[in-house]
Amino acid sequence: MPPRPPSCVIENLSPLLEGGRYPVKRAVGEDILIEADVFKDGHDLLSAVLKWRKQDDAAWHETPMQVLDPYNKDRWRGVFTVFENAVYEFTIEAWGDSFGSWRHEFEIKLAAKQTELKNETIEGAGFISKAAKLARDCGQPRDAERLLALAGEVRESTPVQVHELAHRPELEALMTIYADRSTSTEYVLISPPVAELIEAKKSRKKKMECTARFPLVHVDRPRALFA
């Protein structure tokens, strides 16, 4: 099966040397400020996270990215700090925020004095129930139970109460943790098939370009900052 087209576009990443051909250099303890253009078609809201790890690690660390300009919502920014003399890799993952888009549209309709919002209410409860399933799949039954309880509360509430529930910090946090990333897009330098092809050629040719899949950061000792 051919790969699905990306749901979001991630481009103009910085810092990036020669399109990722060479690693960015930093010293231990320094912050690394990452920016990129992130957007998609349509009017749905986006969520994006900055992910980083040491090159040989399996698990990612991640932090939410923020929009730089409220009038130009394509440019996003995130920061992470490096604490070890090692090679790190980083990337950005972005996806359409279904719950955030629903909450925004619900708020607009409520402000426009629309009173018949039963279908919208059921739709919002469905997003919360879906997050409960994700929580259960992640081995977090307590969070799943709490999300199911909140979904039931939304179904039985008036539009004004639904609006208040949708902005409750507890629900916002749970919906962020268990966001649906099934159609997310991840920034990569080289797709796996191309990387495998280059690796195959490397055995016959000594000088090859970097085959890293993600942008790299070479973290040196603090003394590297001094001549």
PDB file of N, CA, C and O in Angstrom, residues 102-156:
ATOM      1  N   TRP A 102     -13.525  21.388  17.920  1.00  0.00           N
ATOM      2  CA  TRP A 102     -14.925  21.287  18.363  1.00  0.00           C
ATOM      3  C   TRP A 102     -15.233  22.328  19.430  1.00  0.00           C
ATOM      4  O   TRP A 102     -16.271  23.000  19.377  1.00  0.00           O
ATOM      5  N   ARG A 103     -14.341  22.479  20.394  1.00  0.00           N
ATOM      6  CA  ARG A 103     -14.571  23.433  21.482  1.00  0.00           C
ATOM      7  C   ARG A 103     -14.645  24.862  20.963  1.00  0.00           C
ATOM      8  O   ARG A 103     -15.483  25.658  21.400  1.00  0.00           O
ATOM      9  N   HIS A 104     -13.794  25.188  19.988  1.00  0.00           N
ATOM     10  CA  HIS A 104     -13.800  26.526  19.403  1.00  0.00           C
ATOM     11  C   HIS A 104     -15.110  26.793  18.662  1.00  0.00           C
ATOM     12  O   HIS A 104     -15.718  27.869  18.821  1.00  0.00           O
ATOM     13  N   GLU A 105     -15.565  25.826  17.864  1.00  0.00           N
ATOM     14  CA  GLU A 105     -16.818  26.001  17.118  1.00  0.00           C
ATOM     15  C   GLU A 105     -18.019  26.063  18.062  1.00  0.00           C
ATOM     16  O   GLU A 105     -18.961  26.833  17.844  1.00  0.00           O
ATOM     17  N   PHE A 106     -17.988  25.254  19.123  1.00  0.00           N
ATOM     18  CA  PHE A 106     -19.084  25.274  20.102  1.00  0.00           C
ATOM     19  C   PHE A 106     -19.174  26.642  20.763  1.00  0.00           C
ATOM     20  O   PHE A 106     -20.279  27.183  20.964  1.00  0.00           O
ATOM     21  N   GLU A 107     -18.038  27.216  21.095  1.00  0.00           N
ATOM     22  CA  GLU A 107     -18.001  28.529  21.736  1.00  0.00           C
ATOM     23  C   GLU A 107     -18.573  29.605  20.807  1.00  0.00           C
ATOM     24  O   GLU A 107     -19.313  30.490  21.252  1.00  0.00           O
ATOM     25  N   ILE A 108     -18.256  29.515  19.517  1.00  0.00           N
ATOM     26  CA  ILE A 108     -18.766  30.497  18.551  1.00  0.00           C
ATOM     27  C   ILE A 108     -20.286  30.389  18.432  1.00  0.00           C
ATOM     28  O   ILE A 108     -21.000  31.413  18.424  1.00  0.00           O
ATOM     29  N   LYS A 109     -20.788  29.170  18.343  1.00  0.00           N
ATOM     30  CA  LYS A 109     -22.232  28.985  18.217  1.00  0.00           C
ATOM     31  C   LYS A 109     -22.969  29.434  19.484  1.00  0.00           C
ATOM     32  O   LYS A 109     -24.063  30.003  19.419  1.00  0.00           O
ATOM     33  N   LEU A 110     -22.373  29.175  20.624  1.00  0.00           N
ATOM     34  CA  LEU A 110     -22.990  29.605  21.876  1.00  0.00           C
ATOM     35  C   LEU A 110     -23.010  31.125  21.971  1.00  0.00           C
ATOM     36  O   LEU A 110     -24.009  31.721  22.409  1.00  0.00           O
ATOM     37  N   ALA A 111     -21.938  31.774  21.554  1.00  0.00           N
ATOM     38  CA  ALA A 111     -21.884  33.238  21.567  1.00  0.00           C
ATOM     39  C   ALA A 111     -22.883  33.846  20.592  1.00  0.00           C
ATOM     40  O   ALA A 111     -23.347  34.974  20.795  1.00  0.00           O
ATOM     41  N   ALA A 112     -23.227  33.088  19.525  1.00  0.00           N
ATOM     42  CA  ALA A 112     -24.205  33.566  18.548  1.00  0.00           C
ATOM     43  C   ALA A 112     -25.644  33.302  18.986  1.00  0.00           C
ATOM     44  O   ALA A 112     -26.574  33.437  18.185  1.00  0.00           O
ATOM     45  N   LYS A 113     -25.829  32.866  20.259  1.00  0.00           N
ATOM     46  CA  LYS A 113     -27.148  32.640  20.858  1.00  0.00           C
ATOM     47  C   LYS A 113     -27.896  31.455  20.241  1.00  0.00           C
ATOM     48  O   LYS A 113     -29.129  31.423  20.265  1.00  0.00           O
ATOM     49  N   GLN A 114     -27.141  30.508  19.682  1.00  0.00           N
ATOM     50  CA  GLN A 114     -27.790  29.290  19.203  1.00  0.00           C
ATOM     51  C   GLN A 114     -28.136  28.417  20.404  1.00  0.00           C
ATOM     52  O   GLN A 114     -27.282  28.169  21.266  1.00  0.00           O
ATOM     53  N   THR A 115     -29.357  27.949  20.458  1.00  0.00           N
ATOM     54  CA  THR A 115     -29.823  27.179  21.616  1.00  0.00           C
ATOM     55  C   THR A 115     -29.880  25.672  21.357  1.00  0.00           C
ATOM     56  O   THR A 115     -29.804  24.883  22.290  1.00  0.00           O
ATOM     57  N   GLU A 116     -30.053  25.292  20.112  1.00  0.00           N
ATOM     58  CA  GLU A 116     -30.148  23.870  19.770  1.00  0.00           C
ATOM     59  C   GLU A 116     -28.753  23.341  19.414  1.00  0.00           C
ATOM     60  O   GLU A 116     -28.313  23.412  18.255  1.00  0.00           O
ATOM     61  N   LEU A 117     -28.044  22.844  20.424  1.00  0.00           N
ATOM     62  CA  LEU A 117     -26.679  22.361  20.232  1.00  0.00           C
ATOM     63  C   LEU A 117     -26.531  20.909  20.703  1.00  0.00           C
ATOM     64  O   LEU A 117     -25.462  20.502  21.158  1.00  0.00           O
ATOM     65  N   LYS A 118     -27.609  20.147  20.590  1.00  0.00           N
ATOM     66  CA  LYS A 118     -27.583  18.762  21.050  1.00  0.00           C
ATOM     67  C   LYS A 118     -26.605  17.921  20.245  1.00  0.00           C
ATOM     68  O   LYS A 118     -25.834  17.128  20.800  1.00  0.00           O
ATOM     69  N   ASN A 119     -26.627  18.075  18.923  1.00  0.00           N
ATOM     70  CA  ASN A 119     -25.706  17.291  18.085  1.00  0.00           C
ATOM     71  C   ASN A 119     -24.254  17.635  18.395  1.00  0.00           C
ATOM     72  O   ASN A 119     -23.389  16.742  18.450  1.00  0.00           O
ATOM     73  N   GLU A 120     -23.992  18.924  18.590  1.00  0.00           N
ATOM     74  CA  GLU A 120     -22.631  19.351  18.928  1.00  0.00           C
ATOM     75  C   GLU A 120     -22.202  18.788  20.283  1.00  0.00           C
ATOM     76  O   GLU A 120     -21.043  18.418  20.471  1.00  0.00           O
ATOM     77  N   THR A 121     -23.157  18.736  21.213  1.00  0.00           N
ATOM     78  CA  THR A 121     -22.858  18.190  22.532  1.00  0.00           C
ATOM     79  C   THR A 121     -22.499  16.711  22.448  1.00  0.00           C
ATOM     80  O   THR A 121     -21.526  16.240  23.054  1.00  0.00           O
ATOM     81  N   ILE A 122     -23.274  15.967  21.675  1.00  0.00           N
ATOM     82  CA  ILE A 122     -22.994  14.531  21.493  1.00  0.00           C
ATOM     83  C   ILE A 122     -21.633  14.332  20.813  1.00  0.00           C
ATOM     84  O   ILE A 122     -20.870  13.420  21.167  1.00  0.00           O
ATOM     85  N   GLU A 123     -21.333  15.192  19.865  1.00  0.00           N
ATOM     86  CA  GLU A 123     -20.043  15.092  19.172  1.00  0.00           C
ATOM     87  C   GLU A 123     -18.888  15.303  20.143  1.00  0.00           C
ATOM     88  O   GLU A 123     -17.897  14.567  20.128  1.00  0.00           O
ATOM     89  N   GLY A 124     -18.996  16.313  21.006  1.00  0.00           N
ATOM     90  CA  GLY A 124     -17.939  16.567  21.984  1.00  0.00           C
ATOM     91  C   GLY A 124     -17.764  15.414  22.953  1.00  0.00           C
ATOM     92  O   GLY A 124     -16.635  15.015  23.282  1.00  0.00           O
ATOM     93  N   ALA A 125     -18.892  14.842  23.414  1.00  0.00           N
ATOM     94  CA  ALA A 125     -18.812  13.690  24.311  1.00  0.00           C
ATOM     95  C   ALA A 125     -18.142  12.510  23.613  1.00  0.00           C
ATOM     96  O   ALA A 125     -17.417  11.730  24.249  1.00  0.00           O
ATOM     97  N   GLY A 126     -18.351  12.383  22.319  1.00  0.00           N
ATOM     98  CA  GLY A 126     -17.708  11.315  21.557  1.00  0.00           C
ATOM     99  C   GLY A 126     -16.197  11.466  21.522  1.00  0.00           C
ATOM    100  O   GLY A 126     -15.463  10.469  21.629  1.00  0.00           O
ATOM    101  N   PHE A 127     -15.712  12.706  21.387  1.00  0.00           N
ATOM    102  CA  PHE A 127     -14.264  12.932  21.393  1.00  0.00           C
ATOM    103  C   PHE A 127     -13.673  12.537  22.751  1.00  0.00           C
ATOM    104  O   PHE A 127     -12.582  11.949  22.819  1.00  0.00           O
ATOM    105  N   ILE A 128     -14.390  12.854  23.827  1.00  0.00           N
ATOM    106  CA  ILE A 128     -13.896  12.521  25.161  1.00  0.00           C
ATOM    107  C   ILE A 128     -13.906  11.012  25.376  1.00  0.00           C
ATOM    108  O   ILE A 128     -12.970  10.442  25.953  1.00  0.00           O
ATOM    109  N   SER A 129     -14.938  10.326  24.896  1.00  0.00           N
ATOM    110  CA  SER A 129     -14.995   8.867  25.011  1.00  0.00           C
ATOM    111  C   SER A 129     -13.862   8.209  24.225  1.00  0.00           C
ATOM    112  O   SER A 129     -13.295   7.196  24.659  1.00  0.00           O
ATOM    113  N   LYS A 130     -13.527   8.778  23.075  1.00  0.00           N
ATOM    114  CA  LYS A 130     -12.420   8.247  22.282  1.00  0.00           C
ATOM    115  C   LYS A 130     -11.099   8.400  23.034  1.00  0.00           C
ATOM    116  O   LYS A 130     -10.242   7.514  23.008  1.00  0.00           O
ATOM    117  N   ALA A 131     -10.947   9.537  23.731  1.00  0.00           N
ATOM    118  CA  ALA A 131      -9.738   9.731  24.540  1.00  0.00           C
ATOM    119  C   ALA A 131      -9.688   8.718  25.678  1.00  0.00           C
ATOM    120  O   ALA A 131      -8.603   8.256  26.067  1.00  0.00           O
ATOM    121  N   ALA A 132     -10.853   8.359  26.219  1.00  0.00           N
ATOM    122  CA  ALA A 132     -10.896   7.345  27.279  1.00  0.00           C
ATOM    123  C   ALA A 132     -10.380   6.004  26.773  1.00  0.00           C
ATOM    124  O   ALA A 132      -9.662   5.291  27.488  1.00  0.00           O
ATOM    125  N   LYS A 133     -10.728   5.650  25.551  1.00  0.00           N
ATOM    126  CA  LYS A 133     -10.226   4.395  24.968  1.00  0.00           C
ATOM    127  C   LYS A 133      -8.710   4.443  24.804  1.00  0.00           C
ATOM    128  O   LYS A 133      -8.010   3.463  25.066  1.00  0.00           O
ATOM    129  N   LEU A 134      -8.186   5.600  24.371  1.00  0.00           N
ATOM    130  CA  LEU A 134      -6.737   5.748  24.236  1.00  0.00           C
ATOM    131  C   LEU A 134      -6.054   5.611  25.589  1.00  0.00           C
ATOM    132  O   LEU A 134      -4.984   5.013  25.692  1.00  0.00           O
ATOM    133  N   ALA A 135      -6.678   6.177  26.625  1.00  0.00           N
ATOM    134  CA  ALA A 135      -6.111   6.061  27.972  1.00  0.00           C
ATOM    135  C   ALA A 135      -6.073   4.609  28.427  1.00  0.00           C
ATOM    136  O   ALA A 135      -5.092   4.149  29.014  1.00  0.00           O
ATOM    137  N   ARG A 136      -7.134   3.883  28.131  1.00  0.00           N
ATOM    138  CA  ARG A 136      -7.173   2.466  28.511  1.00  0.00           C
ATOM    139  C   ARG A 136      -6.116   1.676  27.740  1.00  0.00           C
ATOM    140  O   ARG A 136      -5.454   0.800  28.294  1.00  0.00           O
ATOM    141  N   ASP A 137      -5.950   1.995  26.459  1.00  0.00           N
ATOM    142  CA  ASP A 137      -4.935   1.314  25.651  1.00  0.00           C
ATOM    143  C   ASP A 137      -3.524   1.611  26.155  1.00  0.00           C
ATOM    144  O   ASP A 137      -2.605   0.812  25.946  1.00  0.00           O
ATOM    145  N   CYS A 138      -3.352   2.779  26.792  1.00  0.00           N
ATOM    146  CA  CYS A 138      -2.045   3.160  27.337  1.00  0.00           C
ATOM    147  C   CYS A 138      -1.824   2.600  28.734  1.00  0.00           C
ATOM    148  O   CYS A 138      -0.814   2.905  29.380  1.00  0.00           O
ATOM    149  N   GLY A 139      -2.781   1.811  29.232  1.00  0.00           N
ATOM    150  CA  GLY A 139      -2.639   1.220  30.552  1.00  0.00           C
ATOM    151  C   GLY A 139      -2.944   2.162  31.689  1.00  0.00           C
ATOM    152  O   GLY A 139      -2.363   2.039  32.776  1.00  0.00           O
ATOM    153  N   GLN A 140      -3.840   3.120  31.460  1.00  0.00           N
ATOM    154  CA  GLN A 140      -4.212   4.091  32.484  1.00  0.00           C
ATOM    155  C   GLN A 140      -5.722   4.006  32.747  1.00  0.00           C
ATOM    156  O   GLN A 140      -6.495   4.862  32.310  1.00  0.00           O
ATOM    157  N   PRO A 141      -6.168   2.968  33.456  1.00  0.00           N
ATOM    158  CA  PRO A 141      -7.611   2.772  33.660  1.00  0.00           C
ATOM    159  C   PRO A 141      -8.275   3.889  34.455  1.00  0.00           C
ATOM    160  O   PRO A 141      -9.439   4.203  34.233  1.00  0.00           O
ATOM    161  N   ARG A 142      -7.555   4.487  35.400  1.00  0.00           N
ATOM    162  CA  ARG A 142      -8.161   5.554  36.194  1.00  0.00           C
ATOM    163  C   ARG A 142      -8.476   6.777  35.330  1.00  0.00           C
ATOM    164  O   ARG A 142      -9.540   7.387  35.461  1.00  0.00           O
ATOM    165  N   ASP A 143      -7.523   7.141  34.468  1.00  0.00           N
ATOM    166  CA  ASP A 143      -7.778   8.260  33.558  1.00  0.00           C
ATOM    167  C   ASP A 143      -8.924   7.922  32.607  1.00  0.00           C
ATOM    168  O   ASP A 143      -9.742   8.789  32.274  1.00  0.00           O
ATOM    169  N   ALA A 144      -8.980   6.657  32.170  1.00  0.00           N
ATOM    170  CA  ALA A 144     -10.057   6.246  31.271  1.00  0.00           C
ATOM    171  C   ALA A 144     -11.413   6.374  31.956  1.00  0.00           C
ATOM    172  O   ALA A 144     -12.384   6.877  31.362  1.00  0.00           O
ATOM    173  N   GLU A 145     -11.491   5.942  33.214  1.00  0.00           N
ATOM    174  CA  GLU A 145     -12.746   6.046  33.947  1.00  0.00           C
ATOM    175  C   GLU A 145     -13.157   7.501  34.143  1.00  0.00           C
ATOM    176  O   GLU A 145     -14.342   7.846  34.031  1.00  0.00           O
ATOM    177  N   ARG A 146     -12.177   8.347  34.444  1.00  0.00           N
ATOM    178  CA  ARG A 146     -12.488   9.762  34.651  1.00  0.00           C
ATOM    179  C   ARG A 146     -12.975  10.406  33.352  1.00  0.00           C
ATOM    180  O   ARG A 146     -13.914  11.211  33.351  1.00  0.00           O
ATOM    181  N   LEU A 147     -12.363  10.071  32.240  1.00  0.00           N
ATOM    182  CA  LEU A 147     -12.790  10.627  30.953  1.00  0.00           C
ATOM    183  C   LEU A 147     -14.194  10.152  30.588  1.00  0.00           C
ATOM    184  O   LEU A 147     -15.004  10.933  30.068  1.00  0.00           O
ATOM    185  N   LEU A 148     -14.492   8.890  30.857  1.00  0.00           N
ATOM    186  CA  LEU A 148     -15.849   8.396  30.587  1.00  0.00           C
ATOM    187  C   LEU A 148     -16.877   9.115  31.452  1.00  0.00           C
ATOM    188  O   LEU A 148     -17.987   9.431  30.988  1.00  0.00           O
ATOM    189  N   ALA A 149     -16.504   9.401  32.704  1.00  0.00           N
ATOM    190  CA  ALA A 149     -17.412  10.140  33.584  1.00  0.00           C
ATOM    191  C   ALA A 149     -17.634  11.559  33.052  1.00  0.00           C
ATOM    192  O   ALA A 149     -18.763  12.079  33.066  1.00  0.00           O
ATOM    193  N   LEU A 150     -16.584  12.192  32.566  1.00  0.00           N
ATOM    194  CA  LEU A 150     -16.710  13.541  32.012  1.00  0.00           C
ATOM    195  C   LEU A 150     -17.540  13.528  30.730  1.00  0.00           C
ATOM    196  O   LEU A 150     -18.315  14.451  30.480  1.00  0.00           O
ATOM    197  N   ALA A 151     -17.376  12.477  29.919  1.00  0.00           N
ATOM    198  CA  ALA A 151     -18.174  12.367  28.695  1.00  0.00           C
ATOM    199  C   ALA A 151     -19.651  12.257  29.037  1.00  0.00           C
ATOM    200  O   ALA A 151     -20.510  12.891  28.400  1.00  0.00           O
ATOM    201  N   GLY A 152     -19.973  11.456  30.052  1.00  0.00           N
ATOM    202  CA  GLY A 152     -21.360  11.348  30.483  1.00  0.00           C
ATOM    203  C   GLY A 152     -21.899  12.652  31.029  1.00  0.00           C
ATOM    204  O   GLY A 152     -23.065  13.018  30.788  1.00  0.00           O
ATOM    205  N   GLU A 153     -21.050  13.390  31.736  1.00  0.00           N
ATOM    206  CA  GLU A 153     -21.463  14.687  32.276  1.00  0.00           C
ATOM    207  C   GLU A 153     -21.755  15.676  31.151  1.00  0.00           C
ATOM    208  O   GLU A 153     -22.705  16.458  31.228  1.00  0.00           O
ATOM    209  N   VAL A 154     -20.948  15.626  30.102  1.00  0.00           N
ATOM    210  CA  VAL A 154     -21.169  16.521  28.960  1.00  0.00           C
ATOM    211  C   VAL A 154     -22.501  16.196  28.292  1.00  0.00           C
ATOM    212  O   VAL A 154     -23.271  17.108  27.948  1.00  0.00           O
ATOM    213  N   ARG A 155     -22.799  14.926  28.107  1.00  0.00           N
ATOM    214  CA  ARG A 155     -24.041  14.533  27.431  1.00  0.00           C
ATOM    215  C   ARG A 155     -25.286  15.044  28.171  1.00  0.00           C
ATOM    216  O   ARG A 155     -26.296  15.359  27.543  1.00  0.00           O
ATOM    217  N   GLU A 156     -25.220  15.132  29.497  1.00  0.00           N
ATOM    218  CA  GLU A 156     -26.386  15.512  30.291  1.00  0.00           C
ATOM    219  C   GLU A 156     -26.430  17.003  30.614  1.00  0.00           C
ATOM    220  O   GLU A 156     -27.303  17.447  31.349  1.00  0.00           O
TER     221      GLU A 156
END
